[in-house]
GROMACS .gro file of C-alpha atoms in nm:
model
  185
    1MET     CA    1  -1.379   0.103   0.118
    2GLN     CA    2  -1.039   0.151  -0.044
    3VAL     CA    3  -0.738   0.089   0.180
    4PHE     CA    4  -0.378   0.157   0.079
    5ILE     CA    5  -0.119  -0.074   0.235
    6ASP     CA    6   0.259  -0.070   0.256
    7PHE     CA    7   0.517  -0.301   0.408
    8GLU     CA    8   0.879  -0.246   0.502
    9ALA     CA    9   1.091  -0.558   0.494
   10SER     CA   10   1.412  -0.718   0.613
   11SER     CA   11   1.551  -0.712   0.258
   12LEU     CA   12   1.450  -0.761  -0.101
   13GLY     CA   13   1.588  -1.114  -0.094
   14ARG     CA   14   1.414  -1.442  -0.147
   15ASN     CA   15   1.388  -1.504   0.229
   16SER     CA   16   1.283  -1.151   0.323
   17TYR     CA   17   0.998  -1.095   0.565
   18PRO     CA   18   0.782  -0.802   0.678
   19ILE     CA   19   0.908  -0.588   0.963
   20GLU     CA   20   0.646  -0.312   0.947
   21VAL     CA   21   0.300  -0.273   0.798
   22GLY     CA   22   0.087   0.036   0.765
   23TRP     CA   23  -0.243   0.117   0.601
   24ALA     CA   24  -0.450   0.422   0.518
   25PHE     CA   25  -0.824   0.402   0.464
   26ALA     CA   26  -0.982   0.622   0.198
   27ASP     CA   27  -1.137   0.831   0.477
   28GLY     CA   28  -0.794   0.909   0.623
   29ARG     CA   29  -0.777   0.665   0.914
   30THR     CA   30  -0.431   0.510   0.944
   31GLU     CA   31  -0.274   0.233   1.144
   32GLY     CA   32   0.070   0.079   1.157
   33HIS     CA   33   0.264  -0.192   1.338
   34LEU     CA   34   0.624  -0.297   1.378
   35ILE     CA   35   0.638  -0.675   1.342
   36ARG     CA   36   0.857  -0.893   1.564
   37PRO     CA   37   1.013  -1.167   1.347
   38ALA     CA   38   0.849  -1.508   1.350
   39PRO     CA   39   1.067  -1.806   1.437
   40GLY     CA   40   1.285  -1.884   1.138
   41TRP     CA   41   1.279  -1.531   1.002
   42THR     CA   42   1.651  -1.461   1.005
   43ASP     CA   43   1.718  -1.277   0.677
   44TRP     CA   44   1.852  -0.925   0.734
   45ASN     CA   45   2.016  -0.677   0.499
   46ALA     CA   46   2.202  -0.369   0.624
   47ASP     CA   47   2.126  -0.185   0.297
   48ALA     CA   48   1.751  -0.231   0.355
   49GLU     CA   49   1.792  -0.110   0.713
   50ALA     CA   50   1.971   0.200   0.583
   51ILE     CA   51   1.669   0.276   0.363
   52HIS     CA   52   1.386   0.228   0.615
   53GLY     CA   53   1.590   0.311   0.925
   54ILE     CA   54   1.441   0.032   1.136
   55ALA     CA   55   1.704  -0.172   1.320
   56ARG     CA   56   1.656  -0.542   1.378
   57GLY     CA   57   1.694  -0.480   1.750
   58THR     CA   58   1.406  -0.234   1.735
   59ILE     CA   59   1.163  -0.483   1.584
   60GLU     CA   60   1.276  -0.752   1.828
   61ARG     CA   61   1.218  -0.518   2.127
   62GLU     CA   62   0.923  -0.307   2.009
   63GLY     CA   63   0.754  -0.515   1.741
   64ALA     CA   64   0.421  -0.680   1.799
   65ASP     CA   65   0.399  -1.056   1.770
   66HIS     CA   66   0.351  -1.150   1.403
   67ARG     CA   67   0.036  -1.348   1.490
   68VAL     CA   68  -0.121  -1.044   1.658
   69VAL     CA   69  -0.044  -0.821   1.360
   70ALA     CA   70  -0.181  -1.077   1.113
   71ALA     CA   71  -0.501  -1.122   1.315
   72ARG     CA   72  -0.542  -0.745   1.341
   73MET     CA   73  -0.507  -0.711   0.965
   74ILE     CA   74  -0.774  -0.977   0.905
   75ASP     CA   75  -1.008  -0.814   1.159
   76VAL     CA   76  -0.970  -0.461   1.022
   77LEU     CA   77  -0.907  -0.513   0.651
   78ALA     CA   78  -1.120  -0.811   0.547
   79GLY     CA   79  -1.397  -0.704   0.312
   80HIS     CA   80  -1.222  -0.388   0.195
   81GLU     CA   81  -1.052  -0.317  -0.137
   82LEU     CA   82  -0.678  -0.337  -0.064
   83TYR     CA   83  -0.420  -0.159  -0.279
   84ALA     CA   84  -0.041  -0.137  -0.279
   85SER     CA   85   0.204   0.049  -0.499
   86ALA     CA   86   0.415  -0.266  -0.535
   87PRO     CA   87   0.163  -0.549  -0.500
   88SER     CA   88   0.405  -0.825  -0.595
   89TRP     CA   89   0.648  -0.731  -0.314
   90ASP     CA   90   0.385  -0.628  -0.063
   91GLY     CA   91   0.182  -0.938  -0.150
   92LYS     CA   92   0.488  -1.157  -0.086
   93TRP     CA   93   0.530  -1.006   0.261
   94LEU     CA   94   0.157  -1.018   0.335
   95SER     CA   95   0.155  -1.385   0.239
   96ALA     CA   96   0.462  -1.456   0.455
   97LEU     CA   97   0.297  -1.285   0.753
   98LEU     CA   98  -0.032  -1.468   0.715
   99ARG     CA   99   0.136  -1.807   0.664
  100ALA     CA  100   0.363  -1.759   0.966
  101ALA     CA  101   0.053  -1.681   1.173
  102GLY     CA  102  -0.119  -1.997   1.052
  103LEU     CA  103  -0.377  -1.804   0.852
  104PRO     CA  104  -0.476  -1.862   0.488
  105ARG     CA  105  -0.229  -1.672   0.272
  106HIS     CA  106  -0.510  -1.546   0.046
  107ALA     CA  107  -0.728  -1.420   0.332
  108LEU     CA  108  -0.638  -1.069   0.214
  109ARG     CA  109  -0.562  -0.981  -0.147
  110LEU     CA  110  -0.381  -0.679  -0.283
  111GLN     CA  111  -0.437  -0.498  -0.608
  112ASP     CA  112  -0.213  -0.238  -0.769
  113SER     CA  113  -0.284   0.118  -0.652
  114GLU     CA  114  -0.312   0.214  -1.018
  115VAL     CA  115  -0.635   0.011  -1.033
  116ALA     CA  116  -0.790   0.235  -0.764
  117GLN     CA  117  -0.672   0.544  -0.949
  118ARG     CA  118  -0.811   0.427  -1.283
  119GLU     CA  119  -1.145   0.325  -1.131
  120ALA     CA  120  -1.180   0.666  -0.962
  121VAL     CA  121  -1.112   0.851  -1.288
  122ALA     CA  122  -1.341   0.631  -1.492
  123GLY     CA  123  -1.620   0.676  -1.238
  124LEU     CA  124  -1.603   1.055  -1.271
  125LEU     CA  125  -1.554   1.073  -1.647
  126GLU     CA  126  -1.777   0.789  -1.766
  127PRO     CA  127  -2.090   1.002  -1.810
  128LEU     CA  128  -1.895   1.262  -2.010
  129ILE     CA  129  -1.654   1.073  -2.233
  130ALA     CA  130  -1.718   0.818  -2.504
  131ALA     CA  131  -1.615   0.464  -2.414
  132GLU     CA  132  -1.351   0.453  -2.689
  133GLU     CA  133  -1.184   0.764  -2.540
  134MET     CA  134  -1.191   0.646  -2.179
  135ASN     CA  135  -0.850   0.471  -2.169
  136ALA     CA  136  -0.678   0.782  -2.304
  137ALA     CA  137  -0.869   1.008  -2.062
  138VAL     CA  138  -0.779   0.788  -1.765
  139ALA     CA  139  -0.413   0.777  -1.869
  140ASN     CA  140  -0.413   1.155  -1.910
  141ALA     CA  141  -0.563   1.217  -1.565
  142VAL     CA  142  -0.318   0.977  -1.399
  143ALA     CA  143  -0.023   1.137  -1.579
  144ILE     CA  144  -0.128   1.490  -1.480
  145ALA     CA  145  -0.176   1.388  -1.117
  146GLU     CA  146   0.160   1.208  -1.112
  147PHE     CA  147   0.328   1.516  -1.256
  148ARG     CA  148   0.174   1.736  -0.988
  149PHE     CA  149   0.255   1.483  -0.716
  150ARG     CA  150   0.614   1.412  -0.824
  151GLY     CA  151   0.892   1.505  -0.591
  152GLY     CA  152   0.691   1.418  -0.284
  153PRO     CA  153   0.900   1.263  -0.011
  154VAL     CA  154   0.952   0.888  -0.009
  155ARG     CA  155   0.977   0.805   0.358
  156HIS     CA  156   1.016   0.428   0.349
  157ARG     CA  157   0.801   0.392   0.656
  158ALA     CA  158   0.484   0.190   0.615
  159VAL     CA  159   0.214   0.431   0.736
  160ALA     CA  160   0.371   0.731   0.564
  161ASP     CA  161   0.403   0.544   0.236
  162ALA     CA  162   0.047   0.407   0.258
  163GLU     CA  163  -0.077   0.761   0.322
  164ALA     CA  164   0.125   0.886   0.022
  165GLU     CA  165  -0.056   0.630  -0.196
  166ARG     CA  166  -0.390   0.754  -0.062
  167GLN     CA  167  -0.285   1.111  -0.145
  168ARG     CA  168  -0.195   1.007  -0.502
  169TRP     CA  169  -0.541   0.852  -0.535
  170ILE     CA  170  -0.699   1.176  -0.411
  171ALA     CA  171  -0.484   1.381  -0.652
  172VAL     CA  172  -0.600   1.166  -0.945
  173GLN     CA  173  -0.962   1.222  -0.843
  174ARG     CA  174  -0.906   1.599  -0.830
  175VAL     CA  175  -0.761   1.598  -1.183
  176ALA     CA  176  -1.051   1.384  -1.303
  177ALA     CA  177  -1.297   1.631  -1.149
  178GLU     CA  178  -1.118   1.917  -1.330
  179LEU     CA  179  -1.135   1.724  -1.657
  180ALA     CA  180  -1.502   1.645  -1.596
  181GLY     CA  181  -1.566   2.017  -1.554
  182ILE     CA  182  -1.388   2.088  -1.881
  183HIS     CA  183  -1.584   1.818  -2.065
  184ALA     CA  184  -1.915   1.924  -1.911
  185ASN     CA  185  -1.879   2.281  -2.048
   0.00000   0.00000   0.00000
């Protein structure tokens, strides 16, 4: 099943680390965790805190142990298709979390959310559109959905942002279904 993941982090610096993770399954189930810093995780940027609104004191008091969060992610997410809107950043923080917990850093792998969107469109339009037209049709459906979805709130909280990615994926499927109806007539 498709799962959309998002992390919030201590900064965008080289030594940044995850402070919150959230995910949204394709069926709408969500889960999120504040992450207490692992030993040695000291990087902190006030500008990042101003964006996500999570104070370092909050994650130290209320965050779950990084090992518990990493183990939970492996238990719940292994075997699913994992997507993130910024897989290079989110992958960096996922890797940092898994390594700090003593788990293989590639135990979970992220793909770009655009891959899930494109696969959904192609799956709906494939029987109706010639192969040489598919890339243009997929790009068109994604662009229409993005246009309709634009202006949605960016919350910079992990579960909300993961759910927003799931909603984008659903919006792309709706556009593809509309286009399929047009092409079928």
